[in-house]
Coordinates of C-alpha atoms and ligand atoms in Angstrom, one line a residue:
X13 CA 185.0 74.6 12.5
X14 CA 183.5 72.4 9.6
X15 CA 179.9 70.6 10.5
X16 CA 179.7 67.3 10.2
X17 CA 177.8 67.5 7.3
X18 CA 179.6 69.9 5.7
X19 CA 182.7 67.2 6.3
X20 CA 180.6 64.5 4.7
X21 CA 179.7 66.2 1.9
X22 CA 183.1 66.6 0.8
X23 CA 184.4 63.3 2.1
X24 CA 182.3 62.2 -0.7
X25 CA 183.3 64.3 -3.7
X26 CA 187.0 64.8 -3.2
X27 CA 188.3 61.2 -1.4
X28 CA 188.8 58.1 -3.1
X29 CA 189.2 55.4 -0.2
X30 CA 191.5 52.6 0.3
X31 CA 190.4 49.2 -0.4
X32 CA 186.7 50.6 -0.3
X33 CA 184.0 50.6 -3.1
X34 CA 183.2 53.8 -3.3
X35 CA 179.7 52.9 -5.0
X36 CA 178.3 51.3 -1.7
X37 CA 180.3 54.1 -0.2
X38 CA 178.2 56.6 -1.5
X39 CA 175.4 55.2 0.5
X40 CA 176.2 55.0 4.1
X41 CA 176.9 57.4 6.4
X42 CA 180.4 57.7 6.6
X43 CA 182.1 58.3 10.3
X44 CA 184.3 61.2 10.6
X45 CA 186.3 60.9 13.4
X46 CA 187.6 64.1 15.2
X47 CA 189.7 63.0 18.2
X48 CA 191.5 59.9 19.8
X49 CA 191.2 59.1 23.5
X50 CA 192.7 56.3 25.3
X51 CA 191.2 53.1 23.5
X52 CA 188.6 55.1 22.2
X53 CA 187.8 57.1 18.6
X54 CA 185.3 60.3 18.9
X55 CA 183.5 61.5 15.8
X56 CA 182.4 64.4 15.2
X57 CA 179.1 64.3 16.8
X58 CA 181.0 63.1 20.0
X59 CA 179.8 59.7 19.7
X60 CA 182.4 57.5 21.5
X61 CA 183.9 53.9 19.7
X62 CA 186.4 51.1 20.8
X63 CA 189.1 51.0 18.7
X64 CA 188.7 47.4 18.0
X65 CA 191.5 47.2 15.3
X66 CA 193.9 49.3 16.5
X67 CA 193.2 51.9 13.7
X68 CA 194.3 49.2 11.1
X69 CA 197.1 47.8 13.7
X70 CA 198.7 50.6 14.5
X71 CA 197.7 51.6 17.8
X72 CA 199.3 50.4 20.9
X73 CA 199.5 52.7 23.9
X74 CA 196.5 54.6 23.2
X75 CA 195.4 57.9 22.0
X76 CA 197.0 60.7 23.2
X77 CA 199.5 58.8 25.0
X78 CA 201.2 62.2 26.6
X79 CA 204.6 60.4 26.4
X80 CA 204.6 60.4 23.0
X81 CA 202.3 63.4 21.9
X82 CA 205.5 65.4 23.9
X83 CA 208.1 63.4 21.9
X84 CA 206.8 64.7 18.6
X85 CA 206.2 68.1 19.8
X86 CA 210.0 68.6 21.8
X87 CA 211.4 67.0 18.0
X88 CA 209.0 69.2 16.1
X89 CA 210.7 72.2 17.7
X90 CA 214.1 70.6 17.2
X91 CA 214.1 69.4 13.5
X92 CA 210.8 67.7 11.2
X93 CA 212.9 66.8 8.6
X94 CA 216.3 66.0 7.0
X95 CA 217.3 64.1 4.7
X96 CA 219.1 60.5 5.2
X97 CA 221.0 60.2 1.5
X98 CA 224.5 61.0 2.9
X99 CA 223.1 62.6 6.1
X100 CA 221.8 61.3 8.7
X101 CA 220.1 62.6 12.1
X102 CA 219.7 61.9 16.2
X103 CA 216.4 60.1 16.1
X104 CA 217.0 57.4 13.5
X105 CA 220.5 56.7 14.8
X106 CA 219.1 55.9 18.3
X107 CA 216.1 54.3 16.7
X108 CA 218.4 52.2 15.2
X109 CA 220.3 51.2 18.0
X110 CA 217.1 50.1 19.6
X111 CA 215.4 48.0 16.7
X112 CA 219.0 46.4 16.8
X113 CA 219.0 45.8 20.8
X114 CA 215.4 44.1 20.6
X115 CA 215.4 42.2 17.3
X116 CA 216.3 38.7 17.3
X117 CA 220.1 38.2 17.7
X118 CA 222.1 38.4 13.9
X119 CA 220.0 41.0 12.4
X120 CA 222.9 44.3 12.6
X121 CA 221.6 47.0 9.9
X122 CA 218.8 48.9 9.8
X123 CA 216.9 50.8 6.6
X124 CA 214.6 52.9 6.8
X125 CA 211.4 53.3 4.8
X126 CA 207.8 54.5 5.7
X127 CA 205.2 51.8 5.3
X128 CA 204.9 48.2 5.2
X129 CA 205.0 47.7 1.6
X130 CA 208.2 49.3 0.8
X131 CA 209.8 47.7 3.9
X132 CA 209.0 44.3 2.0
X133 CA 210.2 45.7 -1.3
X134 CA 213.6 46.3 0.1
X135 CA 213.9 42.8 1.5
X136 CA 213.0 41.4 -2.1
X137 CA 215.4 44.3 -4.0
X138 CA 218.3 43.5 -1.8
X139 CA 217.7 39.9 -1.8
X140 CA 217.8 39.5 -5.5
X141 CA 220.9 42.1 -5.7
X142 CA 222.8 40.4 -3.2
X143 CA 222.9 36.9 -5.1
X144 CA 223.5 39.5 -8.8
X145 CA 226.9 40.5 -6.7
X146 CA 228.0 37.4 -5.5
X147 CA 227.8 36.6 -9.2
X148 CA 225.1 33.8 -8.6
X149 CA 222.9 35.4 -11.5
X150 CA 220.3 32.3 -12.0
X151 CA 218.6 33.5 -8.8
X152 CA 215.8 35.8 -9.7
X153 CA 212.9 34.3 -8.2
X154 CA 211.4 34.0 -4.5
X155 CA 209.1 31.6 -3.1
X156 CA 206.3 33.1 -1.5
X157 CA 202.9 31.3 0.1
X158 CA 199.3 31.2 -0.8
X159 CA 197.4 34.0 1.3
X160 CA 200.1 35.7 2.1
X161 CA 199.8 39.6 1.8
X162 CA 203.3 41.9 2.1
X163 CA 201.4 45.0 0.4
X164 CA 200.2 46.6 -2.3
X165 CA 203.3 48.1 -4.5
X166 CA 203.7 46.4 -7.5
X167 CA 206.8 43.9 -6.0
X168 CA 205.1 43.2 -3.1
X169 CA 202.1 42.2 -4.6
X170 CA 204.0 39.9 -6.6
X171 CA 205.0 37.9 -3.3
X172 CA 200.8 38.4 -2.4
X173 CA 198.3 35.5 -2.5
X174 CA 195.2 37.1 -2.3
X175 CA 193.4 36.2 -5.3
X176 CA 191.1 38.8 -4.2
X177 CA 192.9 42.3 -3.9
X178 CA 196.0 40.5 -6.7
X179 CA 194.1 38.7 -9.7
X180 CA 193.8 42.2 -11.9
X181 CA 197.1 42.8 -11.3
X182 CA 198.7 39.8 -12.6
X183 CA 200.2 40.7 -16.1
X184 CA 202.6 42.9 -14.2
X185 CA 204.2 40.6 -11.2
X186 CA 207.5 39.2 -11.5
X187 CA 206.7 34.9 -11.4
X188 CA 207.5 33.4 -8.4
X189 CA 206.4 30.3 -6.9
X190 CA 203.7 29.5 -4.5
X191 CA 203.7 27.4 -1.5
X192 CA 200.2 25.9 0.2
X193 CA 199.0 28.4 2.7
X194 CA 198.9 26.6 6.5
X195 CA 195.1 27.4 6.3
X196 CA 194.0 23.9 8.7
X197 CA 190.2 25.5 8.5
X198 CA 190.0 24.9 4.9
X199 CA 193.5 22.5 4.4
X200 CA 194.5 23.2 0.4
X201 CA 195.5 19.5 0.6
X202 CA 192.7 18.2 2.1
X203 CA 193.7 17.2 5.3
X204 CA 193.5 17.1 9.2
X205 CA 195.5 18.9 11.3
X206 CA 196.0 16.7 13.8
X207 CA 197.1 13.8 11.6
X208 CA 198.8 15.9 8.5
X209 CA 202.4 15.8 9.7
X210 CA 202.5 19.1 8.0
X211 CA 202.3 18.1 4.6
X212 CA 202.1 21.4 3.9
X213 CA 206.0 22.0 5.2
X214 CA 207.0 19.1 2.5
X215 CA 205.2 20.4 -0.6
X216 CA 207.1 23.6 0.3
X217 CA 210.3 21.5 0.9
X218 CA 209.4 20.2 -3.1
X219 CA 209.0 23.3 -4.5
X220 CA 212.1 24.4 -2.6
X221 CA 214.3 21.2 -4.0
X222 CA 212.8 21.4 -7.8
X223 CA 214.0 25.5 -7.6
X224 CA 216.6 26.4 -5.8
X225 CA 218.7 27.3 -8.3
X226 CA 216.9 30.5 -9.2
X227 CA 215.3 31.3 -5.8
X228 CA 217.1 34.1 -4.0
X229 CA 214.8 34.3 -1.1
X230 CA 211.4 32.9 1.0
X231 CA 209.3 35.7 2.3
X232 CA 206.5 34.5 5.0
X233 CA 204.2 36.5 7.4
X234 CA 205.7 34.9 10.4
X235 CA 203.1 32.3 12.8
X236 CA 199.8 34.5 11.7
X237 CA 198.9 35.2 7.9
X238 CA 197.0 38.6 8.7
X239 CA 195.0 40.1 5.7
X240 CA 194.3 36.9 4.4
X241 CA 191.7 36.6 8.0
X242 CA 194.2 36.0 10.5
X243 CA 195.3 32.4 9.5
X244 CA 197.1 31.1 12.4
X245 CA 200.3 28.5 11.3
X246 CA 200.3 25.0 13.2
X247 CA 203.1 24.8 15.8
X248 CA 206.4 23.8 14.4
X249 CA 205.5 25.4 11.0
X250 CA 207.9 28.4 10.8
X251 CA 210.5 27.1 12.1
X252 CA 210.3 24.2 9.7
X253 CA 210.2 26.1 6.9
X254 CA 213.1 28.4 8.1
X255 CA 214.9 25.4 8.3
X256 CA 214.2 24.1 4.7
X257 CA 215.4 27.6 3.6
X258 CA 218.8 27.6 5.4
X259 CA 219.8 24.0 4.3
X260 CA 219.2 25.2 0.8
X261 CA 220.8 28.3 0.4
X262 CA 218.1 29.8 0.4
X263 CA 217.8 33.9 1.9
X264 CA 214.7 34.3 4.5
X265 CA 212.2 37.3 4.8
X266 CA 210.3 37.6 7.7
X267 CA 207.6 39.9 6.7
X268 CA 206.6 41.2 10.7
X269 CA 204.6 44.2 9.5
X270 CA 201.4 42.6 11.1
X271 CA 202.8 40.5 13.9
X272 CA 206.0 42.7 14.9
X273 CA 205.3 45.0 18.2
X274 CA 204.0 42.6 20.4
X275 CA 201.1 41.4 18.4
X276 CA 201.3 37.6 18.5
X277 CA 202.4 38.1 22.0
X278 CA 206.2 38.1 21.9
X279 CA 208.2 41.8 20.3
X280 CA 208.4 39.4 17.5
X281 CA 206.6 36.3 15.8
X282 CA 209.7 34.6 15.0
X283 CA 210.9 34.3 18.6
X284 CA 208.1 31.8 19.5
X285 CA 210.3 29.3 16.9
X286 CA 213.6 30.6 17.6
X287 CA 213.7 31.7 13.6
X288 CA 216.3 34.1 12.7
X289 CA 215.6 35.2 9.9
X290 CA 218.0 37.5 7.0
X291 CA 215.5 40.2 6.9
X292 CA 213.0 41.5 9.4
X293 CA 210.5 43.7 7.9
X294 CA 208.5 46.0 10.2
X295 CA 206.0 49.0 10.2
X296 CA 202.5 49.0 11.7
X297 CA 203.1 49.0 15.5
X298 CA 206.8 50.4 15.2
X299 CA 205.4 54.2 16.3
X300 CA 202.9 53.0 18.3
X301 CA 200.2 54.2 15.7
X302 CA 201.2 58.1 15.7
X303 CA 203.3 58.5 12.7
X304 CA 204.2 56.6 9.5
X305 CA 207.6 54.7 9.3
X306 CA 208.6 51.5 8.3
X307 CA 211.7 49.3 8.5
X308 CA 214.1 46.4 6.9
X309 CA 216.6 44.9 9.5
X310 CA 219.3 42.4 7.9
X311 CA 222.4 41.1 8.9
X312 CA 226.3 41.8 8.3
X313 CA 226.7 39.1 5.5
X314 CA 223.7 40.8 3.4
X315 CA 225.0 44.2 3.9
X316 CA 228.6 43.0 3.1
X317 CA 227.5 42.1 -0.5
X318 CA 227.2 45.5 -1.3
X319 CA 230.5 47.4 -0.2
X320 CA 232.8 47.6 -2.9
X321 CA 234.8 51.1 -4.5
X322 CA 232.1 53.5 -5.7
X323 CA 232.8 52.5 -9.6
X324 CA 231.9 49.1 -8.5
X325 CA 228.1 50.2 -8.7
X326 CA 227.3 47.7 -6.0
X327 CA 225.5 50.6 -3.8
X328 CA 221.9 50.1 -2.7
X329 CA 220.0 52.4 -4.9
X330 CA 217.1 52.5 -3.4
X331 CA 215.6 55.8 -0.4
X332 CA 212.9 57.3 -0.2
X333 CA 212.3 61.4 0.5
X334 CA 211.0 60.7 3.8
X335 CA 213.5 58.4 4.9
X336 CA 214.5 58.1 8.4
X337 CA 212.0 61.2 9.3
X338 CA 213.4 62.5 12.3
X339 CA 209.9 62.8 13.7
X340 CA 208.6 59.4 13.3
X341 CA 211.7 58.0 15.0
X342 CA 211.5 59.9 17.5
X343 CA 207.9 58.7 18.2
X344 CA 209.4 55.1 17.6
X345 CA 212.0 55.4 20.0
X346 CA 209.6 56.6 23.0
X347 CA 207.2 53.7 21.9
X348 CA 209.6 51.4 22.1
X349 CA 211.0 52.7 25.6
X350 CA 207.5 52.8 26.9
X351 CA 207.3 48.5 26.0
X352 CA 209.6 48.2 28.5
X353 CA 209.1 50.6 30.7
X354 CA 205.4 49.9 31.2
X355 CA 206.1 46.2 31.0
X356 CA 203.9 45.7 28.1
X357 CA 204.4 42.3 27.1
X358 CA 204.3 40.8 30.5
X359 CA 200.9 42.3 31.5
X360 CA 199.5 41.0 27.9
X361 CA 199.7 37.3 28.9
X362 CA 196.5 37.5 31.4
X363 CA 194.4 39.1 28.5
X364 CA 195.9 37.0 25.6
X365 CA 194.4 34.4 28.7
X366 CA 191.1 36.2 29.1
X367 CA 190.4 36.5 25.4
X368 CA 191.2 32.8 25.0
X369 CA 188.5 32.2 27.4
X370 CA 185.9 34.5 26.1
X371 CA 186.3 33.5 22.4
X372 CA 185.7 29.7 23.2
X373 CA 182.1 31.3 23.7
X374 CA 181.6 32.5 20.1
X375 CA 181.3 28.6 18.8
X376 CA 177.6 29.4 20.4
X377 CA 176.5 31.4 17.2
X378 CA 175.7 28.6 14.8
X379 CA 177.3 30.6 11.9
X380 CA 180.9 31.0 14.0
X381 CA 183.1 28.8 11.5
X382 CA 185.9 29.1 13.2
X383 CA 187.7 30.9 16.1
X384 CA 191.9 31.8 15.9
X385 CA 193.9 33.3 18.1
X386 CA 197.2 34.0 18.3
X387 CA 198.5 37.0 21.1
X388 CA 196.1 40.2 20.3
X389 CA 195.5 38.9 17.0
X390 CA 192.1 37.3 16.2
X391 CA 189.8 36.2 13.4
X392 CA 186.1 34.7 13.6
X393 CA 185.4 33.4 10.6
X394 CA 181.7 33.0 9.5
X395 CA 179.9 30.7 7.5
X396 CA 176.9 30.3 6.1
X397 CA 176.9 26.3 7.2
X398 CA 179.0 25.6 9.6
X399 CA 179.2 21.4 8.8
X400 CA 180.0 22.2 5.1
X401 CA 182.0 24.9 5.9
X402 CA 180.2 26.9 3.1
X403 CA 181.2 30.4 2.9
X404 CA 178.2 33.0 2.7
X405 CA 177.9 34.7 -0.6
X406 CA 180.2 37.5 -1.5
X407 CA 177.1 39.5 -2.1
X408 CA 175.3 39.2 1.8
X409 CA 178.5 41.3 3.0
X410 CA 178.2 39.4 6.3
X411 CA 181.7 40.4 7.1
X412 CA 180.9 44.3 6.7
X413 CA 177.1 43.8 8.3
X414 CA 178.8 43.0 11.4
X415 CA 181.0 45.5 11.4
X416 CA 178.2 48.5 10.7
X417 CA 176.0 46.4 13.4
X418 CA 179.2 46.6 16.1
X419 CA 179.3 50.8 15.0
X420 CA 176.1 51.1 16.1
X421 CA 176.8 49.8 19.5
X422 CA 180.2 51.7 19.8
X423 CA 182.7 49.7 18.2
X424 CA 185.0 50.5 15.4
X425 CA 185.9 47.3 13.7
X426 CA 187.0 46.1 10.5
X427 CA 186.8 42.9 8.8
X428 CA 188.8 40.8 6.2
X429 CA 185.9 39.1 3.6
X430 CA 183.5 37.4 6.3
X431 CA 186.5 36.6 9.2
X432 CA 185.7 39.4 11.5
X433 CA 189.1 41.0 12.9
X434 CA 189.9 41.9 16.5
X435 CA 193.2 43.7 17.3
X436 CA 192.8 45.5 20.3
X437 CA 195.4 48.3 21.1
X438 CA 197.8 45.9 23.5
X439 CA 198.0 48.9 26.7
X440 CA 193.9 47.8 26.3
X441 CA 192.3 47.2 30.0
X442 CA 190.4 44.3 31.1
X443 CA 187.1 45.7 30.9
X444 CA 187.1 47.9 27.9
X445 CA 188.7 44.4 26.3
X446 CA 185.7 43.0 27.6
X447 CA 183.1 45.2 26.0
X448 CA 184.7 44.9 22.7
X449 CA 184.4 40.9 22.7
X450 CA 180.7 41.8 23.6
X451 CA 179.7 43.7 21.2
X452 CA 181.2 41.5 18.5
X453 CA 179.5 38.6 19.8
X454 CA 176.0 40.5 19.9
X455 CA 176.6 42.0 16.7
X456 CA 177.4 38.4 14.9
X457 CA 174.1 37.1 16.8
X458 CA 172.1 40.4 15.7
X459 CA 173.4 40.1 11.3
X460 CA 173.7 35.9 11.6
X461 CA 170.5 35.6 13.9
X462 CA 171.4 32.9 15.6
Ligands
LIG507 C1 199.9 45.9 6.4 C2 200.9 44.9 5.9 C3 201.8 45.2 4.9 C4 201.7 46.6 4.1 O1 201.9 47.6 5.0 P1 201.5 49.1 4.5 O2 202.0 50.0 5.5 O3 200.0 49.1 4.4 O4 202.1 49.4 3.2 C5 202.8 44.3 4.5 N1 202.8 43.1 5.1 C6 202.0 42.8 6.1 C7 202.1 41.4 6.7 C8 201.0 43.6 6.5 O5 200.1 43.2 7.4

């Protein structure tokens, strides 16, 4: 057994940490967590937290959910690995069968990746190839929104509209074309969301128009923009846009790596609008939060642009090693099972209710911006003056204060700039659920002071 200072000590010399800078990191005391329990993370010093993001999203039925802690170990003894180029194996044929049976109706193929980021890099690699075959060669570009986030490989960074985590990056990215985000907190066009008309849907219906010719696909984060601080679209706005795509030709991506699994509060964020999309990119929640594995769902007419005779050279070059790991769809196939069996969407509509009710409490704290919900997903988003709307300055780190303030009371959370995240596993109960919207509320009083 290591101490935890021991841990610490080389948690600081050898690991570079994602989306961290490791010059404040340096300074704090970083948490080592040992074990998972229920809804709750254990460090090494047995200190309990809520895990009030899921572990990034991930988590659904708990820690140590025996159901699927046996899954892994029965497959572990059965096969870990194998490879799918040419081959294929038991677990991500059934998987298959399943994502297929619970996706929206017209999506009939299934590839296999293993995160987020590379499931949206398949959507934009077949897209483009698909128009190449069909000989429609103009088509190179994809329209993408402001704030959206599908990753952080180079290609889906390119569809990205942080300015944040993408600016450096720039000179690389293929050009595409940006549409307004449907940010009504802080409208790009200046307007009111009750009397827009979604102004926002035509400027997108402009671009679309003026580019067609050369656009092989829309990608979209589906009713919630997630890492941009949980920007929840106005009602009718996906499905508008969806229908802007299909009258034009146009190929849709539904990027459901956030808000696929329940999140929003359907299995996925285009059912609320009936949207169909072409492709249907998931991850996150797909193993319930035990193992990496990703996937790209698409349809019979996508997947028929690429047969041909082997000289041809229409095949999909494109797999990764750990495609189709036998492990991780074996985990997603018993997560999956245990949706239904445990009912897990129908018991989430009293606490989607409850949280509803105990967020419309946070417009208390004077520096509470603004509150959004959609489902299990929510962002508070602070301000430094709340009639202005004037953000705090990048330098208060008001976003991460909370967050350290909320550790200290037993609650791991994590936010996005100063919009401070809840994404509570969904199996969460009512009163655990209840603490964690407690702490967060006493932590932004504690930092904001008021
Ligand atoms: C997290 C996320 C991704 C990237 O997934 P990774 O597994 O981190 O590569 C892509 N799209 C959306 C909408 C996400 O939230």
């Amino acid at each position: 057994m290591y101490s935890s200072e021991q841990l610490t000590e080389w948690d600081k010399k050898y690991i570079w940490h994602p989306f961290t800078q490791m010059e404040d990191y340096m300074d704090i005391q970083p948490l080592v967590i040992e074990r998972g329990e229920g809804f709750y993370l254990i460090d090494t010093d047995g200190r309990k937290y809520i895990d009030g993001v899921s572990s990034l999203w991930v988590l659904v039925h708990g820690h140590g959910k025996k159901e699927l802690v046996e899954v892994i170990e029965q497959q572990s003894k059965q096969l870990c690995h194998s490879t799918l180029l040419g081959l294929t194996n038991v677990p991500a044929v059934v998987l298959a069968k399943k994502l297929i049976d619970i996706a929206p109706e017209g999506l009939s193929k299934v590839f296999y990746s293993d995160n987020g980021s590379t499931s949206v890099e398949i959507a934009l690699k077949m897209a483009y190839q698909y128009w190449q075959q069909k000989g429609d060669k103009k088509k190179k570009r994809f329209i993408s929104f402001a704030n959206g986030y599908h990753g952080d490989t180079i290609g889906s960074v390119s569809v990205g509209g942080i300015d944040l985590f993408h600016k450096v990056y720039r000179p690389l990215l293929f050009r595409n074309y940006k549409s307004p985000s449907p940010y009504c907190y802080r409208c790009p066009l200046k307007l009111q969301k009750e009397t827009c008309g979604l102004a926002c849907v035509e400027r997108f219906e402009k671009i679309v128009k003026r580019h067609k010719d050369e656009v092989c696909a829309v990608i979209i984060e589906p009713i919630v923009q997630g890492a941009a601080g949980m920007i929840v679209q106005p009602d009718g706005f996906l499905s508008a846009v969806r229908g802007i795509a299909n009258e034009n030709g146009l190929l849709f991506i539904a990027d459901e790596v956030a808000t696929g699994f329940g999140r929003t509060g359907n299995m996925f964020a285009c059912e609320k609008e009936n949207v169909i999309p072409d492709f249907l990119c998931v991850a996150k929640s797909i193993t319930g939060g035990y193992l990496p594995l990703a996937a790209t769902l698409t349809t019979d007419e996508i997947f028929g642009g690429f047969l041909g005779r082997f000289e041809d050279f229409k095949t999909f070059f494109h797999g990764h090693t750990y495609t189709g790991n036998p492990l991780a769809c074996s985990v997603a196939v018993k997560n999956i099972e245990l949706y239904e069996e445990e009912q897990l969407i129908e018991k989430l509509k009293g606490k989607i209710a409850l949280l509803q009710k105990e967020l419309q409490g946070f417009y208390q704290l004077m520096h509470v911006g603004d509150v959004r919900q959609r489902g299990f997903m929510i962002g508070i988003e602070l301000v430094k003056n709340r009639k202005t709307k004037r953000p705090y300055p990048h330098k208060e780190k008001i976003g991460q204060k909370v967050t350290w303030e909320a550790r200290k009371r037993g609650v791991v959370i994590r936010p996005l700039g100063d919009v401070i995240v809840l994404m509570p596993p969904l199996a969460i109960d009512e009163i655990t659920l209840k603490e964690l919207v407690k702490v967060t509320y006493e932590s932004i009083k504690t930092v904001t002071g008021m």
